[in-house]
């Protein structure tokens, strides 16, 4: 009689294992002639069976919780965006812990370090490797491929990855997963003793050398292999003297060919041509290549299941292909996918979170869901994913009096950006509060705007949306932290500065000797507002005063909230010829220019109300002089009330919570500044809550 | 020697098949005692092996292109939303054509018919079955479950589905897939000759009857089975006299138990208790049940891969569970997933699109990408997914003079809704242009607003975003088509009507005898604007005139676009005591009240400009009298310029394209109205393009 229950399942598992080995022998047994199996070439008939890829058998998935290693070379702003989409697609399907080995330049490192720190995905470890240090190892190879030197760096991975690392999956930034990467990892189990590199056949005729007259590709076995997805058996590669091998081959070919055309891929193919026993061909579905003259259709029309899409045309998503829409949709899925949903634990695998994330989780868990301000407190604790310099950005040249305009916005203020660029010719650091999908719309918006795409001195930082309340001060702090000039103009997105303001501020900073003296000052830029959609922006203070007298302009919030700017003393400003000092008063919230090491904004103020007021108190408490500049001005344009201000007005809880946070803020202030903070508390009248 | 190439692959496939059969015997062989295998119960140790579920072997996926059948019972607005998320999750992972058999009430049918017609997903066929007709078949069973009568309808599926249908997967609306439904379908192959119902064990102690004192559940085998996911072998069920069987059993149990507690599930379990040979137990991962006292952890902590999540608590996503966040993230993935990305063809499967969609695809393909107005023409052709009555909605009681306010908006105008509800106590039909993710935010917004959630006479229709230009007239047409009163007030979302307008309009319609006479009239509601964020809304025409004289209000667009409303003749309106007739003039675009069978808006006008002007021309061409109402008014609130108006102002191409569409519109007009349309053409001066 057959055993039952657990023993029966075990028996089945053993039998299955046996079978897998036998089947594996059938399907993966090396062809002595080429080291290629029929299943992996485009010209065979590998897709007669329903599934098209042997991997559908999933014979040996790695054990639950086994750590999988992935290496990616990534440089610059655009590749950093690309790699995030790749990583999202991997995370979406993965069920194993991952260790990402990222070879990055300084830009990509800055971006990705911030991103992964704030992303806090469980069971993902990141290690960075400095691409700068690798350049000498490969810069002797002339290369014509658009990936530049960075493409070639995949050749040196066996030398630079830790010796303890035996296997790694190497990915180009322009691939998208539509399956669990563990299935790819599982293919290592099919390597013979001699096989050290797993690759998919190249899905074009490039290496056949017949694409055009005098087309001289590097040598390759048949159609050659594509290196967008590589399985590297690192231990054996090192043992077999890989470093010498590829260098020798590259040097030999470079005697007759002037340069690589396809970067590392040419060298890999040249080595494989000479040593076919090194390659383990992978099923075509693991690297479906959508280059301009792709033959990938032969693969995907037959296969049941595509595993990895490779956008290996310089046109990327705009590649012409009759099925492009299909592939684009797969890619767009992850482009717009809300990354916070990938903060998923792996059930049954231990210790997945960094300490910081663990603490945060505990703090969140301690919040009382029944408390009236719960939503606010949850929002205050929320760590948003942050993608700094989302678009290409050039560092401003160091100038001692330079000023960066700092502001934050969400999607509904995008239309301000062009006007702002016209009014402010200097550097800007802008935090954008967007969903992943909106970030893509924003990208499109900038790319199609000649005004915006011409500006490389505007840094856009995406802070990804999470939670119901607008984290205004967290956004301001992100933009402030990324301002790289000595001074910052802390503005709001609805304001357009005077055309001359950028020059005038730099001149004022110099004249007032703010940097040379030990003078702590906040320069006040007086604020005005227009109530008309369209108006003719004043070219000078004189023109502004005329409009003011005509009732076409007002001082800012004159009707609704005069105390916010009254201390600026507009009457005095009319006549002023020189900067003048003003005193702090309750609820004062001017727009100011300060050194970039100024105090941060208090992140407890989320949603509407008191977010700037608290910051000005902080400046005053730290004894910044408030100096109003006589020629400076900035004008607020009209817009509909925000959702947050609407909620504030309609919800008593909202107002009560704001009051509670004001009080907590004052307690903290007393703690930090002692008796000096008393004046702020005295000024605070609970009944006079902002409305 | 072993055969090579194709014959070798065939050999392997044959061997594999053999093996699968053998392994299947080990794993799925029936236990003679219960008809249950150890692998399917919570108390066994089914998860000792890595994969936890036998389905990971994927031994017999259905053939490529095989049609899979799915049946779902769905009734009401909320379930209709739910089922779409379920369908999205199925479509995301599926690789086979699907036939959905939807048992619906009238509401769900209206919603889902519109949705699927506009969704145009390739290789998905829908058939509707009228739930009303099924009610007599099951209404004799008293039921305490929250699903009401609809839950019980699953029992009669074998009788009502087509006789030709041999197998069907039956799903509750509250399940989410995280795997390919073909893997579930493949489990039919493991049914023995007698097994007719595939079910996962119930993951709670409910049926053990020990949850509380005097808890008397229906009879079940052990923990019983959950019917959120069912495989029905319909042909054999019919042969075995299923209908008599379940009725007999239900009647017998109802002699001692007063009602079903868990609807169909109680009856299924009672039948299985009596006939255990009918059930084929499925691996637990195919129905991970997150009820309040779930034992599902025993399943998912061990399993490598969850296939289907079942939100079988009335709390749904708000269920308390220490891993709730994980499951919620899976669900939110599809809740916010952009449904248009699921318009993916199935490679290698024939004839997937309905004729309408095919034509559209061809029209799109014929557009010239290099033409300057390409983007506009593409937008004009775009068919947006439409989800009518996204939230619960009650039909207005039929009244001969009733008026529905019709408008459209996107996310940035949500804050208008509460004020609008206060100003307009009557029915509204609003089209919202949103992404899938925004639709969820909108849902949250309404649910947390006491003002909005109290109103059941406001119908919200989601038109899903697609393309770069705002399809303003398509949105208006959706809202207009769903207005169910005899008259409609065609307004814009930035306007607040006079508090009395709703009553006044109904009275005016009655007095003017618009319905009884053969009088075609458009009642003009004069439009004003305020430039202030906050102002005190006038309670009467007298108050309005005072504000107007004080310069606190203006006639609408007085500064920027006076010709849009000048023909309303505001001077005459000031004095008017009775409705007066005005004549059409170029660029006139008043807000009007018309019968709901009025002409539709011209969908060629996308983005900014001329969208209302063209509609008024159409009314005039059809000889609607334009009658200004002396006591009616509506006031526009300020907001920032839209992205579209900004683009219009900055892009000459945008203006040129608008001009081209105006001309095409006039040509169409001449074609339809002949010489009568000449006056519009004469009035059109190409130089006077709107700016």
Short mmCIF file of N, CA and C in Angstrom, two decimals, chain A residues 2 4-6 8 12 15-16 19 22 25-27 29 31 38 45 50 56-58 61-64 92-93 95-96 300-305 320 323 326-327 329-330 332-333 337 340-341 343-345 347 369 412 415 438 445 529 531-534 559-560 636-641 643 646 649 691, chain B residues 2 4-6 8-9 12 15-16 19 22 25-27 29 31 38 45 50 57-58 61-64 92-93 95-96 300-305 320 323 326-327 329-330 332-333 337 340-341 343-345 347 369 412 415 438 445 529 531-534 559-560 636-641 643 646 649 691:
data_model
loop_
_atom_site.label_atom_id
_atom_site.label_comp_id
_atom_site.label_asym_id
_atom_site.label_seq_id
_atom_site.Cartn_x
_atom_site.Cartn_y
_atom_site.Cartn_z
N UNK A 2 0.38 2.25 -0.65
CA UNK A 2 1.17 3.48 -0.71
C UNK A 2 1.10 4.23 0.61
N UNK A 4 0.62 7.37 3.12
CA UNK A 4 -0.37 8.45 3.04
C UNK A 4 0.10 9.71 3.74
N UNK A 5 -0.60 10.80 3.53
CA UNK A 5 -0.32 12.06 4.24
C UNK A 5 1.07 12.56 3.92
N UNK A 6 1.82 12.96 4.94
CA UNK A 6 3.12 13.56 4.71
C UNK A 6 4.06 12.65 3.92
N UNK A 8 3.43 10.50 1.82
CA UNK A 8 3.02 10.43 0.43
C UNK A 8 3.49 11.67 -0.33
N UNK A 12 6.15 11.88 -3.48
CA UNK A 12 5.85 12.57 -4.73
C UNK A 12 6.94 13.57 -5.05
N UNK A 15 10.02 11.83 -6.38
CA UNK A 15 9.80 11.38 -7.75
C UNK A 15 9.89 12.57 -8.70
N UNK A 16 9.29 13.65 -8.29
CA UNK A 16 9.28 14.84 -9.12
C UNK A 16 10.70 15.32 -9.40
N UNK A 19 12.37 13.23 -11.88
CA UNK A 19 11.82 13.48 -13.19
C UNK A 19 12.40 14.75 -13.78
N UNK A 22 15.73 14.13 -15.14
CA UNK A 22 15.68 13.39 -16.41
C UNK A 22 15.21 14.30 -17.54
N UNK A 25 17.74 16.68 -18.56
CA UNK A 25 18.76 16.11 -19.42
C UNK A 25 18.29 16.16 -20.88
N UNK A 26 17.01 15.85 -21.07
CA UNK A 26 16.47 15.89 -22.43
C UNK A 26 16.55 17.29 -23.02
N UNK A 27 16.10 18.23 -22.22
CA UNK A 27 15.89 19.56 -22.76
C UNK A 27 17.16 20.40 -22.75
N UNK A 29 20.44 19.17 -22.36
CA UNK A 29 21.68 18.48 -22.68
C UNK A 29 22.44 19.25 -23.76
N UNK A 31 24.48 20.35 -26.88
CA UNK A 31 24.73 19.88 -28.22
C UNK A 31 26.24 19.94 -28.43
N UNK A 38 18.87 23.23 -29.41
CA UNK A 38 17.84 23.63 -30.38
C UNK A 38 16.81 24.56 -29.75
N UNK A 45 12.83 24.89 -34.13
CA UNK A 45 11.38 24.97 -33.91
C UNK A 45 11.14 24.70 -32.44
N UNK A 50 3.34 23.75 -26.24
CA UNK A 50 2.47 24.87 -25.85
C UNK A 50 3.23 25.96 -25.13
N UNK A 56 8.90 26.90 -18.01
CA UNK A 56 7.55 26.77 -17.48
C UNK A 56 7.42 25.55 -16.57
N UNK A 57 8.37 24.68 -16.68
CA UNK A 57 8.33 23.53 -15.80
C UNK A 57 8.68 23.94 -14.39
N UNK A 58 9.36 25.06 -14.26
CA UNK A 58 9.78 25.56 -12.96
C UNK A 58 10.28 24.44 -12.09
N UNK A 61 12.72 25.84 -8.32
CA UNK A 61 12.74 27.21 -7.82
C UNK A 61 13.68 27.25 -6.63
N UNK A 62 14.37 28.37 -6.44
CA UNK A 62 15.27 28.44 -5.29
C UNK A 62 14.48 28.29 -4.00
N UNK A 63 15.12 27.84 -2.94
CA UNK A 63 14.40 27.64 -1.68
C UNK A 63 13.77 28.94 -1.21
N UNK A 64 12.66 28.84 -0.51
CA UNK A 64 11.99 30.01 0.10
C UNK A 64 13.04 30.77 0.91
N UNK A 92 7.69 43.47 -8.01
CA UNK A 92 6.28 43.09 -8.12
C UNK A 92 6.10 41.58 -8.11
N UNK A 93 6.96 40.88 -8.84
CA UNK A 93 6.79 39.43 -8.99
C UNK A 93 7.65 38.61 -8.02
N UNK A 95 9.49 36.78 -4.91
CA UNK A 95 9.07 36.20 -3.63
C UNK A 95 10.27 35.91 -2.76
N UNK A 96 11.46 36.33 -3.23
CA UNK A 96 12.70 36.08 -2.48
C UNK A 96 13.35 37.40 -2.05
N UNK A 300 7.96 35.37 -29.29
CA UNK A 300 6.78 35.65 -28.45
C UNK A 300 5.45 35.23 -29.06
N UNK A 301 5.40 35.06 -30.38
CA UNK A 301 4.12 34.62 -30.94
C UNK A 301 3.80 33.18 -30.54
N UNK A 302 4.86 32.43 -30.29
CA UNK A 302 4.66 31.03 -29.94
C UNK A 302 4.62 30.81 -28.44
N UNK A 303 5.39 31.60 -27.72
CA UNK A 303 5.51 31.36 -26.29
C UNK A 303 4.20 31.69 -25.60
N UNK A 304 3.94 31.02 -24.48
CA UNK A 304 2.71 31.30 -23.73
C UNK A 304 2.96 32.48 -22.80
N UNK A 305 4.20 32.75 -22.50
CA UNK A 305 4.49 33.57 -21.35
C UNK A 305 5.83 34.28 -21.57
N UNK A 320 9.34 51.32 -33.25
CA UNK A 320 8.24 50.92 -34.16
C UNK A 320 8.18 49.40 -34.21
N UNK A 323 3.63 45.15 -32.52
CA UNK A 323 3.09 44.80 -31.21
C UNK A 323 3.58 45.72 -30.11
N UNK A 326 1.47 46.44 -27.06
CA UNK A 326 1.42 45.38 -26.07
C UNK A 326 2.57 45.50 -25.07
N UNK A 327 3.76 45.66 -25.62
CA UNK A 327 4.93 45.71 -24.76
C UNK A 327 4.96 47.00 -23.94
N UNK A 329 2.43 48.59 -22.85
CA UNK A 329 1.49 48.46 -21.75
C UNK A 329 2.10 47.73 -20.56
N UNK A 330 2.88 46.69 -20.85
CA UNK A 330 3.58 45.98 -19.78
C UNK A 330 4.51 46.93 -19.05
N UNK A 332 4.45 50.28 -19.07
CA UNK A 332 3.72 51.38 -18.42
C UNK A 332 3.12 50.95 -17.09
N UNK A 333 2.81 49.66 -17.02
CA UNK A 333 2.30 49.12 -15.77
C UNK A 333 3.22 49.47 -14.61
N UNK A 337 3.30 52.38 -11.64
CA UNK A 337 2.93 51.59 -10.47
C UNK A 337 3.32 52.31 -9.18
N UNK A 340 4.88 52.42 -3.34
CA UNK A 340 4.68 52.11 -1.92
C UNK A 340 3.98 50.77 -1.73
N UNK A 341 3.26 50.32 -2.78
CA UNK A 341 2.60 49.01 -2.68
C UNK A 341 3.62 47.87 -2.69
N UNK A 343 6.16 47.81 -0.75
CA UNK A 343 6.67 47.64 0.62
C UNK A 343 5.98 46.44 1.25
N UNK A 344 6.08 45.30 0.60
CA UNK A 344 5.39 44.10 1.07
C UNK A 344 6.40 43.20 1.76
N UNK A 345 6.04 42.72 2.92
CA UNK A 345 6.94 41.78 3.57
C UNK A 345 6.93 40.44 2.82
N UNK A 347 6.40 36.72 3.52
CA UNK A 347 5.94 35.88 4.62
C UNK A 347 6.95 34.76 4.90
N UNK A 369 -5.79 54.88 16.84
CA UNK A 369 -6.68 55.11 15.70
C UNK A 369 -7.92 55.91 16.06
N UNK A 412 -1.59 70.11 -9.87
CA UNK A 412 -2.49 71.19 -10.28
C UNK A 412 -1.79 72.54 -10.39
N UNK A 415 1.18 74.26 -14.42
CA UNK A 415 1.10 75.35 -15.40
C UNK A 415 1.81 76.60 -14.92
N UNK A 438 1.64 60.28 -12.08
CA UNK A 438 1.74 61.71 -12.33
C UNK A 438 3.17 62.13 -12.65
N UNK A 445 5.33 66.56 -19.68
CA UNK A 445 5.05 68.00 -19.67
C UNK A 445 6.35 68.79 -19.87
N UNK A 529 -0.75 90.53 -4.44
CA UNK A 529 -1.57 89.57 -5.16
C UNK A 529 -2.44 90.26 -6.20
N UNK A 531 -6.02 89.51 -8.48
CA UNK A 531 -7.20 88.65 -8.48
C UNK A 531 -7.63 88.32 -9.90
N UNK A 532 -6.86 88.80 -10.87
CA UNK A 532 -7.22 88.56 -12.25
C UNK A 532 -6.41 87.43 -12.84
N UNK A 533 -7.06 86.64 -13.70
CA UNK A 533 -6.35 85.57 -14.37
C UNK A 533 -5.19 86.11 -15.16
N UNK A 534 -5.47 87.19 -15.88
CA UNK A 534 -4.45 87.71 -16.78
C UNK A 534 -4.21 89.15 -16.39
N UNK A 559 -7.38 90.93 2.11
CA UNK A 559 -8.77 90.75 2.52
C UNK A 559 -8.95 89.67 3.57
N UNK A 560 -8.19 88.59 3.42
CA UNK A 560 -8.49 87.42 4.24
C UNK A 560 -7.61 87.25 5.47
N UNK A 636 1.33 87.13 -6.17
CA UNK A 636 0.56 85.89 -6.12
C UNK A 636 -0.53 85.90 -7.19
N UNK A 637 -0.63 84.78 -7.92
CA UNK A 637 -1.67 84.67 -8.94
C UNK A 637 -2.87 83.91 -8.38
N UNK A 638 -4.05 84.17 -8.92
CA UNK A 638 -5.24 83.55 -8.32
C UNK A 638 -5.35 82.06 -8.65
N UNK A 639 -5.94 81.33 -7.75
CA UNK A 639 -6.27 79.92 -8.02
C UNK A 639 -7.42 79.53 -7.11
N UNK A 640 -8.00 78.39 -7.40
CA UNK A 640 -9.10 77.90 -6.57
C UNK A 640 -8.53 77.48 -5.23
N UNK A 641 -9.36 77.52 -4.18
CA UNK A 641 -8.87 77.08 -2.88
C UNK A 641 -8.45 75.62 -2.97
N UNK A 643 -7.82 71.68 -1.75
CA UNK A 643 -8.65 70.74 -1.00
C UNK A 643 -8.40 70.89 0.48
N UNK A 646 -10.09 73.83 1.94
CA UNK A 646 -11.53 73.56 2.01
C UNK A 646 -11.84 72.68 3.21
N UNK A 649 -11.63 74.67 6.41
CA UNK A 649 -12.77 75.54 6.65
C UNK A 649 -13.99 74.77 7.10
N UNK A 691 -8.42 81.21 10.11
CA UNK A 691 -9.60 80.71 9.38
C UNK A 691 -9.70 81.35 8.02
N UNK B 2 20.05 9.02 -28.26
CA UNK B 2 18.80 9.78 -28.08
C UNK B 2 18.51 10.64 -29.29
N UNK B 4 17.53 14.00 -31.34
CA UNK B 4 17.92 15.39 -31.07
C UNK B 4 16.93 16.38 -31.64
N UNK B 5 17.08 17.63 -31.25
CA UNK B 5 16.23 18.70 -31.80
C UNK B 5 14.77 18.49 -31.49
N UNK B 6 13.93 18.65 -32.48
CA UNK B 6 12.50 18.59 -32.25
C UNK B 6 12.08 17.24 -31.65
N UNK B 8 13.64 15.35 -29.84
CA UNK B 8 14.05 15.26 -28.45
C UNK B 8 13.06 16.02 -27.54
N UNK B 9 12.67 17.19 -28.00
CA UNK B 9 11.72 17.98 -27.22
C UNK B 9 10.41 17.23 -27.05
N UNK B 12 10.72 14.54 -24.53
CA UNK B 12 10.69 15.11 -23.19
C UNK B 12 9.28 15.43 -22.76
N UNK B 15 7.41 12.33 -21.82
CA UNK B 15 7.86 11.83 -20.53
C UNK B 15 7.24 12.69 -19.42
N UNK B 16 7.28 13.98 -19.66
CA UNK B 16 6.76 14.91 -18.66
C UNK B 16 5.28 14.62 -18.38
N UNK B 19 4.83 11.70 -16.27
CA UNK B 19 5.25 11.97 -14.92
C UNK B 19 4.17 12.72 -14.17
N UNK B 22 1.61 10.47 -13.01
CA UNK B 22 2.04 9.66 -11.87
C UNK B 22 2.05 10.51 -10.61
N UNK B 25 -1.29 11.29 -9.31
CA UNK B 25 -1.85 10.17 -8.58
C UNK B 25 -1.41 10.20 -7.12
N UNK B 26 -0.11 10.50 -6.92
CA UNK B 26 0.41 10.58 -5.55
C UNK B 26 -0.29 11.69 -4.77
N UNK B 27 -0.39 12.84 -5.42
CA UNK B 27 -0.82 14.03 -4.69
C UNK B 27 -2.33 14.17 -4.61
N UNK B 29 -4.65 11.58 -5.28
CA UNK B 29 -5.42 10.36 -5.10
C UNK B 29 -6.42 10.51 -3.95
N UNK B 31 -8.63 10.08 -0.78
CA UNK B 31 -8.59 9.38 0.48
C UNK B 31 -9.93 8.68 0.64
N UNK B 38 -5.00 14.89 2.37
CA UNK B 38 -4.26 15.57 3.43
C UNK B 38 -3.79 16.94 2.97
N UNK B 45 -0.28 18.51 7.50
CA UNK B 45 0.96 19.28 7.36
C UNK B 45 1.24 19.41 5.88
N UNK B 50 8.39 23.03 -0.01
CA UNK B 50 8.64 24.45 -0.23
C UNK B 50 7.44 25.17 -0.81
N UNK B 57 3.23 22.81 -9.57
CA UNK B 57 3.78 21.94 -10.60
C UNK B 57 3.26 22.36 -11.96
N UNK B 58 2.15 23.05 -11.97
CA UNK B 58 1.52 23.47 -13.22
C UNK B 58 1.57 22.40 -14.26
N UNK B 61 -1.33 23.04 -17.94
CA UNK B 61 -1.98 24.30 -18.25
C UNK B 61 -2.88 24.07 -19.46
N UNK B 62 -4.02 24.75 -19.53
CA UNK B 62 -4.87 24.56 -20.69
C UNK B 62 -4.14 24.97 -21.96
N UNK B 63 -4.54 24.42 -23.10
CA UNK B 63 -3.85 24.75 -24.35
C UNK B 63 -3.89 26.26 -24.62
N UNK B 64 -2.89 26.77 -25.28
CA UNK B 64 -2.87 28.17 -25.70
C UNK B 64 -4.17 28.47 -26.42
N UNK B 92 -4.99 40.87 -15.68
CA UNK B 92 -3.57 41.17 -15.58
C UNK B 92 -2.71 39.93 -15.78
N UNK B 93 -3.14 38.82 -15.20
CA UNK B 93 -2.31 37.61 -15.24
C UNK B 93 -2.71 36.64 -16.33
N UNK B 95 -3.62 34.59 -19.72
CA UNK B 95 -3.03 34.45 -21.04
C UNK B 95 -4.00 33.76 -22.00
N UNK B 96 -5.22 33.53 -21.52
CA UNK B 96 -6.23 32.84 -22.34
C UNK B 96 -7.42 33.76 -22.62
N UNK B 300 -0.82 30.75 4.26
CA UNK B 300 0.07 31.64 3.51
C UNK B 300 1.46 31.79 4.10
N UNK B 301 1.65 31.51 5.39
CA UNK B 301 3.01 31.64 5.93
C UNK B 301 3.93 30.57 5.34
N UNK B 302 3.34 29.45 4.95
CA UNK B 302 4.15 28.37 4.42
C UNK B 302 4.24 28.40 2.90
N UNK B 303 3.19 28.83 2.28
CA UNK B 303 3.13 28.77 0.82
C UNK B 303 4.12 29.76 0.21
N UNK B 304 4.61 29.45 -0.95
CA UNK B 304 5.53 30.36 -1.62
C UNK B 304 4.75 31.40 -2.40
N UNK B 305 3.50 31.09 -2.67
CA UNK B 305 2.83 31.83 -3.72
C UNK B 305 1.33 31.81 -3.45
N UNK B 320 -9.23 43.56 10.32
CA UNK B 320 -8.06 43.59 11.21
C UNK B 320 -7.31 42.27 11.05
N UNK B 323 -1.37 40.87 8.97
CA UNK B 323 -0.78 40.98 7.63
C UNK B 323 -1.69 41.71 6.65
N UNK B 326 -0.22 43.74 3.80
CA UNK B 326 0.28 42.96 2.67
C UNK B 326 -0.84 42.67 1.68
N UNK B 327 -1.94 42.19 2.19
CA UNK B 327 -3.04 41.81 1.30
C UNK B 327 -3.68 43.05 0.67
N UNK B 329 -2.20 45.76 -0.09
CA UNK B 329 -1.34 46.24 -1.17
C UNK B 329 -1.58 45.47 -2.47
N UNK B 330 -1.79 44.16 -2.33
CA UNK B 330 -2.12 43.36 -3.52
C UNK B 330 -3.41 43.87 -4.15
N UNK B 332 -4.90 46.84 -3.67
CA UNK B 332 -4.78 48.23 -4.13
C UNK B 332 -4.10 48.29 -5.49
N UNK B 333 -3.21 47.34 -5.74
CA UNK B 333 -2.55 47.26 -7.04
C UNK B 333 -3.57 47.29 -8.16
N UNK B 337 -5.08 50.22 -10.71
CA UNK B 337 -4.43 49.87 -11.97
C UNK B 337 -5.15 50.49 -13.15
N UNK B 340 -6.78 50.66 -18.97
CA UNK B 340 -6.51 50.69 -20.41
C UNK B 340 -5.28 49.85 -20.75
N UNK B 341 -4.40 49.65 -19.76
CA UNK B 341 -3.21 48.82 -20.01
C UNK B 341 -3.59 47.36 -20.19
N UNK B 343 -5.88 46.41 -22.22
CA UNK B 343 -6.30 46.21 -23.62
C UNK B 343 -5.17 45.56 -24.39
N UNK B 344 -4.70 44.42 -23.90
CA UNK B 344 -3.57 43.74 -24.51
C UNK B 344 -4.06 42.57 -25.33
N UNK B 345 -3.58 42.47 -26.52
CA UNK B 345 -3.95 41.32 -27.34
C UNK B 345 -3.29 40.05 -26.79
N UNK B 347 -1.14 37.17 -27.98
CA UNK B 347 -0.37 36.78 -29.17
C UNK B 347 -0.75 35.38 -29.63
N UNK B 369 0.97 60.54 -38.24
CA UNK B 369 1.69 60.99 -37.06
C UNK B 369 2.42 62.31 -37.27
N UNK B 412 -8.93 68.25 -9.82
CA UNK B 412 -8.61 69.55 -9.23
C UNK B 412 -9.85 70.40 -8.96
N UNK B 415 -13.14 70.00 -4.86
CA UNK B 415 -13.55 70.85 -3.73
C UNK B 415 -14.76 71.69 -4.07
N UNK B 438 -7.21 57.83 -9.13
CA UNK B 438 -7.94 59.01 -8.68
C UNK B 438 -9.39 58.67 -8.35
N UNK B 445 -13.12 60.59 -0.88
CA UNK B 445 -13.53 61.97 -0.67
C UNK B 445 -15.03 62.05 -0.41
N UNK B 529 -19.19 86.54 -12.40
CA UNK B 529 -18.00 85.96 -11.77
C UNK B 529 -17.53 86.82 -10.62
N UNK B 531 -13.92 87.51 -8.35
CA UNK B 531 -12.48 87.28 -8.44
C UNK B 531 -11.92 86.99 -7.06
N UNK B 532 -12.78 86.93 -6.06
CA UNK B 532 -12.30 86.70 -4.69
C UNK B 532 -12.50 85.26 -4.28
N UNK B 533 -11.52 84.75 -3.51
CA UNK B 533 -11.62 83.39 -3.03
C UNK B 533 -12.88 83.22 -2.20
N UNK B 534 -13.11 84.22 -1.34
CA UNK B 534 -14.25 84.10 -0.43
C UNK B 534 -15.15 85.28 -0.66
N UNK B 559 -13.70 90.88 -18.59
CA UNK B 559 -12.39 91.41 -18.97
C UNK B 559 -11.77 90.69 -20.15
N UNK B 560 -11.94 89.36 -20.17
CA UNK B 560 -11.15 88.59 -21.13
C UNK B 560 -11.91 88.20 -22.40
N UNK B 636 -19.42 82.34 -11.23
CA UNK B 636 -18.17 81.61 -11.43
C UNK B 636 -17.18 81.97 -10.33
N UNK B 637 -16.56 80.94 -9.74
CA UNK B 637 -15.54 81.19 -8.71
C UNK B 637 -14.16 81.16 -9.33
N UNK B 638 -13.20 81.85 -8.74
CA UNK B 638 -11.88 81.94 -9.37
C UNK B 638 -11.09 80.64 -9.25
N UNK B 639 -10.25 80.40 -10.20
CA UNK B 639 -9.30 79.28 -10.14
C UNK B 639 -8.15 79.60 -11.06
N UNK B 640 -7.09 78.84 -10.90
CA UNK B 640 -5.93 79.05 -11.77
C UNK B 640 -6.28 78.62 -13.18
N UNK B 641 -5.61 79.18 -14.18
CA UNK B 641 -5.88 78.74 -15.55
C UNK B 641 -5.57 77.25 -15.68
N UNK B 643 -4.36 73.66 -17.41
CA UNK B 643 -3.21 73.32 -18.25
C UNK B 643 -3.55 73.54 -19.71
N UNK B 646 -3.42 77.12 -20.72
CA UNK B 646 -2.02 77.55 -20.77
C UNK B 646 -1.38 77.09 -22.08
N UNK B 649 -2.60 79.15 -24.96
CA UNK B 649 -2.00 80.47 -25.05
C UNK B 649 -0.57 80.42 -25.55
N UNK B 691 -8.36 84.00 -27.88
CA UNK B 691 -7.08 83.95 -27.17
C UNK B 691 -7.25 84.41 -25.74
#
